[in-house]
XYZ file of C-alpha atoms in Angstrom:
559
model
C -18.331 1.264 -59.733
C -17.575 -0.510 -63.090
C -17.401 -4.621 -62.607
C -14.118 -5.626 -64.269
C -14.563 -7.728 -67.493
C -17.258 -10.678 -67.582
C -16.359 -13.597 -69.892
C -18.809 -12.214 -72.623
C -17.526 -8.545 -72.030
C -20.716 -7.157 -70.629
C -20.096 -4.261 -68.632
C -23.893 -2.956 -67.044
C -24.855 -0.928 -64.154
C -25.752 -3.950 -61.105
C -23.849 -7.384 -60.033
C -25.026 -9.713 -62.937
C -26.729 -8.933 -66.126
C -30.266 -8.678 -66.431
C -30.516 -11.615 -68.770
C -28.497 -13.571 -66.307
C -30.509 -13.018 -63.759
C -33.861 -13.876 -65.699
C -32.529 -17.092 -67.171
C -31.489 -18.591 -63.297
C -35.233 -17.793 -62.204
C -36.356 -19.624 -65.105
C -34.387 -22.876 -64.305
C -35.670 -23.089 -60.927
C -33.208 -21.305 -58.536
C -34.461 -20.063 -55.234
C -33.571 -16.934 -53.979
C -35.038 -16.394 -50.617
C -34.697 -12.572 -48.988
C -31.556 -12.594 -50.470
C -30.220 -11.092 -53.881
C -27.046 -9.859 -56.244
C -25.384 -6.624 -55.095
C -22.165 -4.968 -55.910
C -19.747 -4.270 -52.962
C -16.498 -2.276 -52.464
C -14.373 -5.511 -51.579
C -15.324 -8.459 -53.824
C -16.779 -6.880 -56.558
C -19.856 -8.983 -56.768
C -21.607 -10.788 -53.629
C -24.623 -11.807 -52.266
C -26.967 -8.922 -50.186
C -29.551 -9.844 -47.765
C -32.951 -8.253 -49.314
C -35.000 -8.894 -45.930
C -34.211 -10.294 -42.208
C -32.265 -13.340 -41.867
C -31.763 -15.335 -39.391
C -29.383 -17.942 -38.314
C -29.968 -21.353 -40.028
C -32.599 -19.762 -42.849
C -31.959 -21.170 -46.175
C -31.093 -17.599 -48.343
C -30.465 -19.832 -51.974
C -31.714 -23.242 -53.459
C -30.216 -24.271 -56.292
C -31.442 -27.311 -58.589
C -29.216 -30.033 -58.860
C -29.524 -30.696 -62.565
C -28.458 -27.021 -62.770
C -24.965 -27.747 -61.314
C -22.352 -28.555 -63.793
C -20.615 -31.887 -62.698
C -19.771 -35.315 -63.603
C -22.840 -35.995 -63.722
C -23.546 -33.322 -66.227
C -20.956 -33.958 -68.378
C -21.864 -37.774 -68.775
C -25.285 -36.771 -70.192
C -23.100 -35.144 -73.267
C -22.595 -38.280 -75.448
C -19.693 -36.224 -76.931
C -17.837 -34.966 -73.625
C -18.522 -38.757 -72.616
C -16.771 -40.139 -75.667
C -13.877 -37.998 -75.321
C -13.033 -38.523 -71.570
C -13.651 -42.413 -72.028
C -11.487 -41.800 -74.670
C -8.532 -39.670 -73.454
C -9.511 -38.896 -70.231
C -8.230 -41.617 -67.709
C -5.088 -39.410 -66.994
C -7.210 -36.646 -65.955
C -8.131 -35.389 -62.506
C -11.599 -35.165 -61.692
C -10.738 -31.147 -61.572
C -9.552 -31.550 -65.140
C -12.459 -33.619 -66.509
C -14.863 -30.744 -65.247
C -12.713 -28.714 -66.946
C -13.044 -29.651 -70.092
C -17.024 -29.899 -69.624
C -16.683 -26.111 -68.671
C -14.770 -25.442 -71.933
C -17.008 -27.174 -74.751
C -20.279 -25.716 -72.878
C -18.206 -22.268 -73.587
C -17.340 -23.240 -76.885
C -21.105 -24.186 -77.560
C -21.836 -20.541 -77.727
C -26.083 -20.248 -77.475
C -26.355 -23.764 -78.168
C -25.436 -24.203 -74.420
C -27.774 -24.533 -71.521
C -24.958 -22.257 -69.866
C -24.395 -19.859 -71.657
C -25.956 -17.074 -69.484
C -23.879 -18.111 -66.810
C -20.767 -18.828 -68.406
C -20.813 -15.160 -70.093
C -21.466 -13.632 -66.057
C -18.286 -15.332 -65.172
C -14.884 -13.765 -64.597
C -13.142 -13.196 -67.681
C -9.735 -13.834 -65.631
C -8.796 -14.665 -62.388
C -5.651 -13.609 -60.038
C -4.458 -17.873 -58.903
C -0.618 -18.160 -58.427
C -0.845 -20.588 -61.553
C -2.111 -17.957 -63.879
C 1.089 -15.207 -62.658
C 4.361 -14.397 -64.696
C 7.246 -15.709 -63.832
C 8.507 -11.504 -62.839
C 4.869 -11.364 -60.385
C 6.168 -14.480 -58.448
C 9.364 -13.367 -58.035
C 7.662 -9.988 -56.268
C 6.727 -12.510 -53.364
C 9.804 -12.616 -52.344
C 9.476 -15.202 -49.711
C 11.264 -18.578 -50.619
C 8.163 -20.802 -49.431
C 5.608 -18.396 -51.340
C 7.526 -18.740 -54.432
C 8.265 -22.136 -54.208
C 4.665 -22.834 -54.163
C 3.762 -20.141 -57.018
C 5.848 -21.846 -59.422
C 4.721 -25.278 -58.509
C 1.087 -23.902 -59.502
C 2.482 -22.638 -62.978
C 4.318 -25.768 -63.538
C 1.285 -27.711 -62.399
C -1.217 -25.846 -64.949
C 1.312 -26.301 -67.637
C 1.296 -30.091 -67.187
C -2.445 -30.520 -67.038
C -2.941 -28.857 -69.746
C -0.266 -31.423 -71.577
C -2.519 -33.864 -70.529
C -5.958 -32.246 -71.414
C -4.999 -31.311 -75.053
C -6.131 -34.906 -76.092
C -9.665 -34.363 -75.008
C -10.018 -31.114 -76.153
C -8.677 -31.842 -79.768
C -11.030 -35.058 -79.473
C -14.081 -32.500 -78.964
C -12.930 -30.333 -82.129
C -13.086 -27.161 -79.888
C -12.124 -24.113 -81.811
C -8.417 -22.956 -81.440
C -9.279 -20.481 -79.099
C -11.081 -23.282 -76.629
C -7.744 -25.516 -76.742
C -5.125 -22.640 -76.263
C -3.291 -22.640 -72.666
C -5.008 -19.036 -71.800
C -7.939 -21.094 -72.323
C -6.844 -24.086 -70.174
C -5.943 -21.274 -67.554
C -9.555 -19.545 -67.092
C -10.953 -22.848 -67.115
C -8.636 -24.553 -64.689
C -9.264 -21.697 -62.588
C -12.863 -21.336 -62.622
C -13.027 -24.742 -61.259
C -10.498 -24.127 -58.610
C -12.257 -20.842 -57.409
C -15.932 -20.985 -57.945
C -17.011 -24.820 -57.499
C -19.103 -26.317 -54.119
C -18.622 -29.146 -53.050
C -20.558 -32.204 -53.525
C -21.196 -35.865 -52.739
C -20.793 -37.286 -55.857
C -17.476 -35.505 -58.208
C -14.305 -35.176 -56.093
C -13.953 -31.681 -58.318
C -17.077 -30.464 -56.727
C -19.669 -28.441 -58.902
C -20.478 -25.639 -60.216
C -22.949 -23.674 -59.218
C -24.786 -20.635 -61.120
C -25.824 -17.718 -58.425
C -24.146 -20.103 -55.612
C -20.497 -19.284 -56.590
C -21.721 -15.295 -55.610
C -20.848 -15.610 -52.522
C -17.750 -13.770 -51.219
C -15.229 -15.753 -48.650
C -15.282 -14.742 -44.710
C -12.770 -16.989 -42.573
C -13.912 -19.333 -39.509
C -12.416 -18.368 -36.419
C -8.690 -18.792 -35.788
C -6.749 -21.218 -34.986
C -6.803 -22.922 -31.103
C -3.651 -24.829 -31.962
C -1.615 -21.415 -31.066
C -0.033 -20.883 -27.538
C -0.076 -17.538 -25.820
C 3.348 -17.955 -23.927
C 3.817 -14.775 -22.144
C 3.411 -14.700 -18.709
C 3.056 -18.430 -18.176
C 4.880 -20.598 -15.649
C 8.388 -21.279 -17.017
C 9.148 -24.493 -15.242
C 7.432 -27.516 -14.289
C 7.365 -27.726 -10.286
C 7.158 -31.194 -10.462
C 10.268 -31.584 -13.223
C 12.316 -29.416 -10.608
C 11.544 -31.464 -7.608
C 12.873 -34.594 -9.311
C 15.831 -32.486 -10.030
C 16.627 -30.904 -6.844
C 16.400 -27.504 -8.622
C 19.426 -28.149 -10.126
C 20.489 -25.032 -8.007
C 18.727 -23.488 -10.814
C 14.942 -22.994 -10.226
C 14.786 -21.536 -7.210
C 12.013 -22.803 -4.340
C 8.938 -24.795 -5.972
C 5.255 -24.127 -4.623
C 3.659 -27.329 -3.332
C 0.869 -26.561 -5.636
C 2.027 -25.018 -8.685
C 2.672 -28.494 -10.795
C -0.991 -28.930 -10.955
C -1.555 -25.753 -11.867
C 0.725 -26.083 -15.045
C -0.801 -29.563 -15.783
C -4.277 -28.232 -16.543
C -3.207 -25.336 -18.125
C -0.904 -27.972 -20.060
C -3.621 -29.868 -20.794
C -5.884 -26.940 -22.181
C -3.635 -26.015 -25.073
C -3.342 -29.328 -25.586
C -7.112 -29.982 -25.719
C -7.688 -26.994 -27.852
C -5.252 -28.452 -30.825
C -7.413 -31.239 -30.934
C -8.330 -31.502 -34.643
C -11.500 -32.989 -34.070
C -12.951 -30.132 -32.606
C -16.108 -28.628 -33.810
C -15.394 -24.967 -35.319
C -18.180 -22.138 -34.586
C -19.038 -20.950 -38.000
C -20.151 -16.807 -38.284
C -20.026 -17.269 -42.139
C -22.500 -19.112 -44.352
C -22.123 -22.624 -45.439
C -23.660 -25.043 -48.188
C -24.419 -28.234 -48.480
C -26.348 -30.751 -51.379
C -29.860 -31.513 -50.429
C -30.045 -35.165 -51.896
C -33.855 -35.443 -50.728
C -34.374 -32.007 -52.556
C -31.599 -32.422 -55.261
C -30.302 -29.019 -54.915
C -27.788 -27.339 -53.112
C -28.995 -25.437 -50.451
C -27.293 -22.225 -48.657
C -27.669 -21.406 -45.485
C -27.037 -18.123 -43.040
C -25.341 -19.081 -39.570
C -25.690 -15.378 -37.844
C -28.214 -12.936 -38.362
C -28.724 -10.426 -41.510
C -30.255 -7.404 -41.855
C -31.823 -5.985 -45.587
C -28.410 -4.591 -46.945
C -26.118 -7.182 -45.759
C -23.461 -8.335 -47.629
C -24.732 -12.871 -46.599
C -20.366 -14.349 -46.665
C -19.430 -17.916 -46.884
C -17.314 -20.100 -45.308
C -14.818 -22.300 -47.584
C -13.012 -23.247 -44.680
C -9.427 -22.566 -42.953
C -6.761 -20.981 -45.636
C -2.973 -18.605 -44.906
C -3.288 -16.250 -47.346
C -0.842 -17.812 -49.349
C -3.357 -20.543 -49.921
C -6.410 -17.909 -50.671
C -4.327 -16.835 -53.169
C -3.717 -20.346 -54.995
C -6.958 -21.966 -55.051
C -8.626 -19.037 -54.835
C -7.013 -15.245 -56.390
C -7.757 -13.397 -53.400
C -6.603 -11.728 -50.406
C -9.160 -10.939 -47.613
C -9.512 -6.714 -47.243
C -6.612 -4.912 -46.242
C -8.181 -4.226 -43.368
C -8.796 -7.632 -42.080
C -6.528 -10.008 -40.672
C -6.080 -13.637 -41.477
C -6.583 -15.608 -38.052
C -5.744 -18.469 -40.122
C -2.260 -17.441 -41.419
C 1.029 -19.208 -41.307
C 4.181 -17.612 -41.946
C 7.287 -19.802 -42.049
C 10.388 -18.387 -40.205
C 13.974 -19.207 -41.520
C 14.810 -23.096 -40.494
C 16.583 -23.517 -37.031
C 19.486 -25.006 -36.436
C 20.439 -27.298 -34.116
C 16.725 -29.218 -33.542
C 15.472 -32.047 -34.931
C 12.592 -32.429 -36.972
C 11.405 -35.440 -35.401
C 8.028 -34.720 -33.004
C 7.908 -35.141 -29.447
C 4.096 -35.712 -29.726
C 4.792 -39.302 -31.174
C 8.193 -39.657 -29.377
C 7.834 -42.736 -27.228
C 11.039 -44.059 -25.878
C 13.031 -42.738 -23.686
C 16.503 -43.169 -24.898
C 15.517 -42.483 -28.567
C 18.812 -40.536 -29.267
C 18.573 -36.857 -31.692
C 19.364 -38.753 -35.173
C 19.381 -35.492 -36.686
C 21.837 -33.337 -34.565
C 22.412 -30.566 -37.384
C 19.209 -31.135 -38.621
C 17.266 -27.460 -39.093
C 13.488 -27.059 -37.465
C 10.865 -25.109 -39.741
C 8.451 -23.575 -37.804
C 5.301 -20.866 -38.917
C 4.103 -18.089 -36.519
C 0.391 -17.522 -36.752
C -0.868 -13.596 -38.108
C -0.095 -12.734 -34.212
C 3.146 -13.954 -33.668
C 2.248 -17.163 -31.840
C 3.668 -20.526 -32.845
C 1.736 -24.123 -32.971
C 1.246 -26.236 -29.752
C 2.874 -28.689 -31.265
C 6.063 -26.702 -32.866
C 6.394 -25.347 -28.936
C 6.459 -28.548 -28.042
C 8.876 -30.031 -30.702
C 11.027 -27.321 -29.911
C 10.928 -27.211 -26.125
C 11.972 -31.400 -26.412
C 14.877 -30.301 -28.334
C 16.786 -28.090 -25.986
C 15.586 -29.957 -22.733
C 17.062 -33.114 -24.396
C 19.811 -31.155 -24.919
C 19.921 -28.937 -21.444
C 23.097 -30.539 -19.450
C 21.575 -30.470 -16.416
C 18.100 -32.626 -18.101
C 21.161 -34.658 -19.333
C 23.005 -35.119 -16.040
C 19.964 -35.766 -14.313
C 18.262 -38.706 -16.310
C 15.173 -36.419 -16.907
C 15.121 -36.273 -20.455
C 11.836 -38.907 -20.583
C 10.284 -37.012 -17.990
C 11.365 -33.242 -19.737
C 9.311 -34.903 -22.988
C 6.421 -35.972 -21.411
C 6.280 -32.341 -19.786
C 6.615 -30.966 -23.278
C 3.718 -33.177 -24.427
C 1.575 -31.212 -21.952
C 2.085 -28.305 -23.634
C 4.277 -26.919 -20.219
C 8.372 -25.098 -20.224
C 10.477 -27.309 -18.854
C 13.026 -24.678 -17.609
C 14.020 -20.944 -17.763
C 17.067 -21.777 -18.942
C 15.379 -24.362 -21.984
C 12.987 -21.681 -22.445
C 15.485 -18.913 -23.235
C 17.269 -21.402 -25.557
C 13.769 -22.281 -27.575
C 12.902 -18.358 -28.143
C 16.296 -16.955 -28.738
C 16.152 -19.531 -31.623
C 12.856 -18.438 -32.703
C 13.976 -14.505 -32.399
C 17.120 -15.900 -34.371
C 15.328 -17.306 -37.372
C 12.893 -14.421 -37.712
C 15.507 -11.949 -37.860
C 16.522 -13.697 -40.475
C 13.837 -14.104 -42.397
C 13.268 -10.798 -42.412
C 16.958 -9.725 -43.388
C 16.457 -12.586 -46.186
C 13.894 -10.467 -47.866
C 14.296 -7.866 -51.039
C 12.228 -4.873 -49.354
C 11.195 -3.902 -45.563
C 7.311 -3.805 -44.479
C 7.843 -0.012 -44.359
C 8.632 -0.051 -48.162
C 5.619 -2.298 -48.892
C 3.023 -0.209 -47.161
C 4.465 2.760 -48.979
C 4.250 0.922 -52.273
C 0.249 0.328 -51.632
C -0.120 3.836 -50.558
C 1.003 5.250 -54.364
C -1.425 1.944 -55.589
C -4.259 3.709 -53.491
C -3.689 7.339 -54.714
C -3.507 6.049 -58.571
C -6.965 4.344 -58.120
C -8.676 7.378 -56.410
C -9.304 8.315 -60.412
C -12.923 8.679 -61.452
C -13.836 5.219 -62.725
C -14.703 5.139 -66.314
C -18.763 5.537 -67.032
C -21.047 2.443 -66.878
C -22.931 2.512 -70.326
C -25.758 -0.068 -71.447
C -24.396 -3.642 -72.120
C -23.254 -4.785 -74.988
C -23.787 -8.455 -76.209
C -20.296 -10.577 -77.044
C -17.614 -7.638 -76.784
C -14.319 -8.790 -77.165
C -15.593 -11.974 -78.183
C -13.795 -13.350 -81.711
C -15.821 -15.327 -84.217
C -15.831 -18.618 -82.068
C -17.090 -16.920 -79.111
C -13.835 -16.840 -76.934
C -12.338 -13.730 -75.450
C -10.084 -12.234 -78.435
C -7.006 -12.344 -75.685
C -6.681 -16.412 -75.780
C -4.958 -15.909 -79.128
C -3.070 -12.729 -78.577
C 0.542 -12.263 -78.130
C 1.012 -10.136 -75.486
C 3.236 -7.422 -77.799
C -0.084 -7.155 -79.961
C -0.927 -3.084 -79.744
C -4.571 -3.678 -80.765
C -6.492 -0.304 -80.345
C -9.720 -2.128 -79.432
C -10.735 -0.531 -75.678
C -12.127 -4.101 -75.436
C -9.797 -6.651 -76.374
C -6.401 -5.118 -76.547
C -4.294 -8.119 -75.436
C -1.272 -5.874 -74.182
C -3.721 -3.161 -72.245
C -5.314 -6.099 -70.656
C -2.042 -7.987 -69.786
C -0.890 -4.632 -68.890
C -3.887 -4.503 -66.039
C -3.804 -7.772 -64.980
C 0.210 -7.218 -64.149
C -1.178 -4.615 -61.663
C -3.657 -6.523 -60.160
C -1.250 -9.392 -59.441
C 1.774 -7.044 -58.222
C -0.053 -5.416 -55.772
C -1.346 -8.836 -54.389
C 1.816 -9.959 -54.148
C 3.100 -6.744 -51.939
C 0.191 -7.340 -49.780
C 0.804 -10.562 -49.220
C 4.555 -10.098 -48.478
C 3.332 -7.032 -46.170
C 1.007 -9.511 -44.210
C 3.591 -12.204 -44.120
C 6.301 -9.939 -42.955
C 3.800 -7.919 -40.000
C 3.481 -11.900 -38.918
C 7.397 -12.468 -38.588
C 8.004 -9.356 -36.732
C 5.382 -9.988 -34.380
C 7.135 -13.573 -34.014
C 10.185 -11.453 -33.202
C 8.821 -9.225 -30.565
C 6.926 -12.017 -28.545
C 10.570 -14.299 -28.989
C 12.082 -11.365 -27.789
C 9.684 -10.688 -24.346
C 9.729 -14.064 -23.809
C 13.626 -14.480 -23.373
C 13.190 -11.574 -21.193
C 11.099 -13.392 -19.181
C 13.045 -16.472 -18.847
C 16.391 -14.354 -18.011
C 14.754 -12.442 -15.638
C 13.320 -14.954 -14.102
C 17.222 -17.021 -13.995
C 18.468 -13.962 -12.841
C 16.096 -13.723 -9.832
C 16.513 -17.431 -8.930
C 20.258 -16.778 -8.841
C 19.748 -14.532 -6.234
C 18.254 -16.399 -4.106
C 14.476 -14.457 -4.294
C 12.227 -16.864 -2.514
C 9.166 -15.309 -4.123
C 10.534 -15.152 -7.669
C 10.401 -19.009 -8.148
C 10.716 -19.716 -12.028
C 8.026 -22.753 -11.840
C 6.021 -19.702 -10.550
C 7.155 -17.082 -12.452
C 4.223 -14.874 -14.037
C 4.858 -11.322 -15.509
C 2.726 -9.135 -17.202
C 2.391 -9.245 -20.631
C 4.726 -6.354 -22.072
C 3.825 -3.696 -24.473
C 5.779 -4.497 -27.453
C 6.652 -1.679 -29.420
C 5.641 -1.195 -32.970
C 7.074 -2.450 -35.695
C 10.021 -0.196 -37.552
């Protein structure tokens, strides 16, 4: 396996260069049973090189190695240019520029090694063309993608200042420049106590991403009670919900109160992954394993809860295609008809729908599932709505029902799905390609990459660097036809293209699987709720809706 391009070009046979390697054991960092490895997803990680147990420190690194604000104020001429031009820049932009005038130091830099081990370019919405954003296809996804390039256009408007104030080098103070710098910080830094932009952190910022657990906040609808006994008893039935068990409106209060409970953001999240933290008694950042390794293990990392959409901004990454994203959110097509106002903070009871044709957003989760608290915004709607909630004064009472996380009605349950079936057929019609056409466009990407990768030779120092030590590309047009294997700007804009159009169809793949599961489960759950109206209607005594449990169907696959 060939590593893609370094910043300094070096292409050699293991995860970092030698040199590398040597120079972080010389300033002080701490590997313990744990070293460098190469892996098929990731490229380069972390591998366990003995047992490791939960809660063993597996990396130390020294604080004065971190590159921070605190680093950059010890360079008197960083200092003088931020004090200088910097008080419109973020914190993320001030390390920024640090990152660039260490680059643009060449050996004079205490960083060099490390700067020349990292990335030569990275795959962040804000470094895509305008045609690779457009392959998203989904308005959201786009919207944010081009939000990212405006954003990185802007800052580096504002950083030119600073980096003319420094005297960097053309190359150093071009916007391809801006780009790998803006990035590196956005991808690769740890977070610390002391810079809002966090730090970072040579050998630390090996560590590949694995996601916490998913999210609590989604309800599993299917085969749960779809009425409130204690709702239809006030009512009467309404000649509607059939006969109510005595016993069956406590049962739907604590199971109410469980989804409710498990939204709670407060709630501590069980960790699998690594974490890191900044020892301030030590002053170094310390990593630590939270399951057990054995020698050969790839050690992952938590950077905490992120839809793929997000990966992809801050960080250029998808997790494997064989992994799914507990953590995703995909937003279905707005629906009409239900206000955007939530029934969580709703407190009066004759606080009228302001926004009758207003359009609810909702997201469905990797699995289909929506939010507690979109249920429950949604749920409000149509029982405030429902005419016989209306006729019957119960529209306080239908709310505070919602608030427990419980269906207020078959009949405001089949309204609530059908709209959520409703706007994910739409989505999906609202999109260029089908998920059938996306997985056969990642098949052909497969096949072409089955080719024999090209053979790792020795390294070689500086390739593809020009004479101020910055990657040749920074300066390039992208129509230049250079022949060097190295540096051609149009062969290199040429691969990352690739790189970022099959991202894109993944992520539109993942985000589409998402919105036709939220179709199917809409879809069983109406069933549900019409069955269960249907059975009421005639008059079947054991078929009560505020009892009304079916198996969970088998939903077929996907088209």
């Amino acid at each position: 396996m060939t590593p893609p391009r370094t910043f300094g070009g070096v292409d050699c046979a293991g995860a970092v260069d030698d040199t590398f390697w040597a120079w972080a054991m010389a300033e002080g960092v701490e590997a313990v049973s744990c070293a460098p490895a190469l892996f098929r997803e990731g490229w380069r990680g972390v591998a366990a090189t003995g047992d490791v147990a939960p809660g063993d420190v597996v990396l130390r690194v020294p604080g004065s190695l971190l590159m921070s604000a605190r680093s950059a104020a010890r360079d008197l001429d960083l200092a003088a240019a931020l004090e200088t031009h910097g008080g419109a820049l973020s914190p993320a932009e001030r390390l920024s520029c640090h990152l660039l005038h260490e680059a643009s130091k060449g050996a004079r830099s205490r960083w060099r090694a490390y700067i020349h081990q990292l990335p030569r370019a990275y795959n962040l919405l804000a470094s895509w063309t305008s045609a690779e954003i457009a392959a998203l296809q989904a308005p959201e996804a786009i919207a944010v993608a081009e939000r990212a390039a405006a954003d990185m256009r802007a800052s580096h408007a504002r950083a030119l200042p600073a980096l003319a104030h420094l005297s960097l080098p053309p190359p150093f103070r071009a916007d391809r420049a801006w780009t790998w710098a803006r990035c590196t910080v956005s991808s690769r830094t740890v977070f610390v106590p002391f810079d809002d932009a966090g730090a970072l952190c040579p050998v630390g910022d090996l560590f590949n991403y694995a996601p916490p657990p998913g999210s609590l906040s989604a309800v599993d609808v299917l085969g749960t009670p779809l009425a409130c006994a204690s709702l239809c008893a006030l009512g009467g039935n309404g000649g509607r919900a059939g006969p109510v068990p005595s016993n069956d409106g406590d049962a739907a209060t604590r199971g109410g109160a469980a989804r409710r409970s498990a939204e709670d953001d407060g709630a501590e999240t069980r960790l699998d992954a690594g974490d890191g933290a900044y020892d301030e008694a030590r002053d170094a950042y310390a990593f630590r394993a939270r399951r057990r390794y054995e020698p050969g293990d790839q050690i992952m990392l938590c950077y905490g809860k992120h839809t793929n959409l997000r990966l992809l901004e801050h960080y250029g990454f998808l997790l494997p295609p064989s992994a799914t994203n507990a953590n995703d959110a995909a937003p279905l097509a707005p629906i009409p008809g239900f206000s955007r106002r939530s029934v969580v903070s709703a407190e009066r009871e004759d606080k009228t729908r302001a926004d009758v044709g207003a359009r609810h957003a909702v997201s469905a989760d990797a699995f289909g599932r929506l939010t507690w608290t979109a249920l429950a915004d949604l749920r409000a709607d149509a029982a405030c709505a429902d005419a016989d909630v209306r006729r019957l004064g119960l529209a306080k009472r239908a709310r505070d029902v919602c608030r427990r996380g419980d269906s207020v009605s078959p009949a405001v349950e089949r309204r609530v799905f059908e709209a959520v079936r409703d706007a994910a057929g739409r989505t999906l019609l609202g999109l260029e390609t089908t998920a059938a056409q996306d997985e056969a466009a990642l098949a052909e990407v497969v096949v072409g990459s089955t080719e024999a990768p090209p053979e790792v030779t020795a390294p070689r120092r500086d390739a593809g660097l020009d004479e101020h030590g910055a990657p040749r590309e920074w300066m390039r047009d992208d129509d230049d036809d250079d022949d060097d294997a190295l540096s051609s700007g149009a062969r290199r804009r040429a691969t990352e293209d690739a790189s970022n159009a099959t991202l894109a169809v993944r992520w539109r793949l993942a985000y589409k699987r998402a919105v036709q599961a939220a179709y199917r489960l809409a879809q069983a759950r109406v069933d549900e709720a019409v069955e269960a109206i249907g059975a009421a209607g005639r008059g079947d005594a054991s078929a009560s809706s505020s009892d009304a449990r079916v198996a969970k169907p088998r939903l077929r696959a996907a088209r």
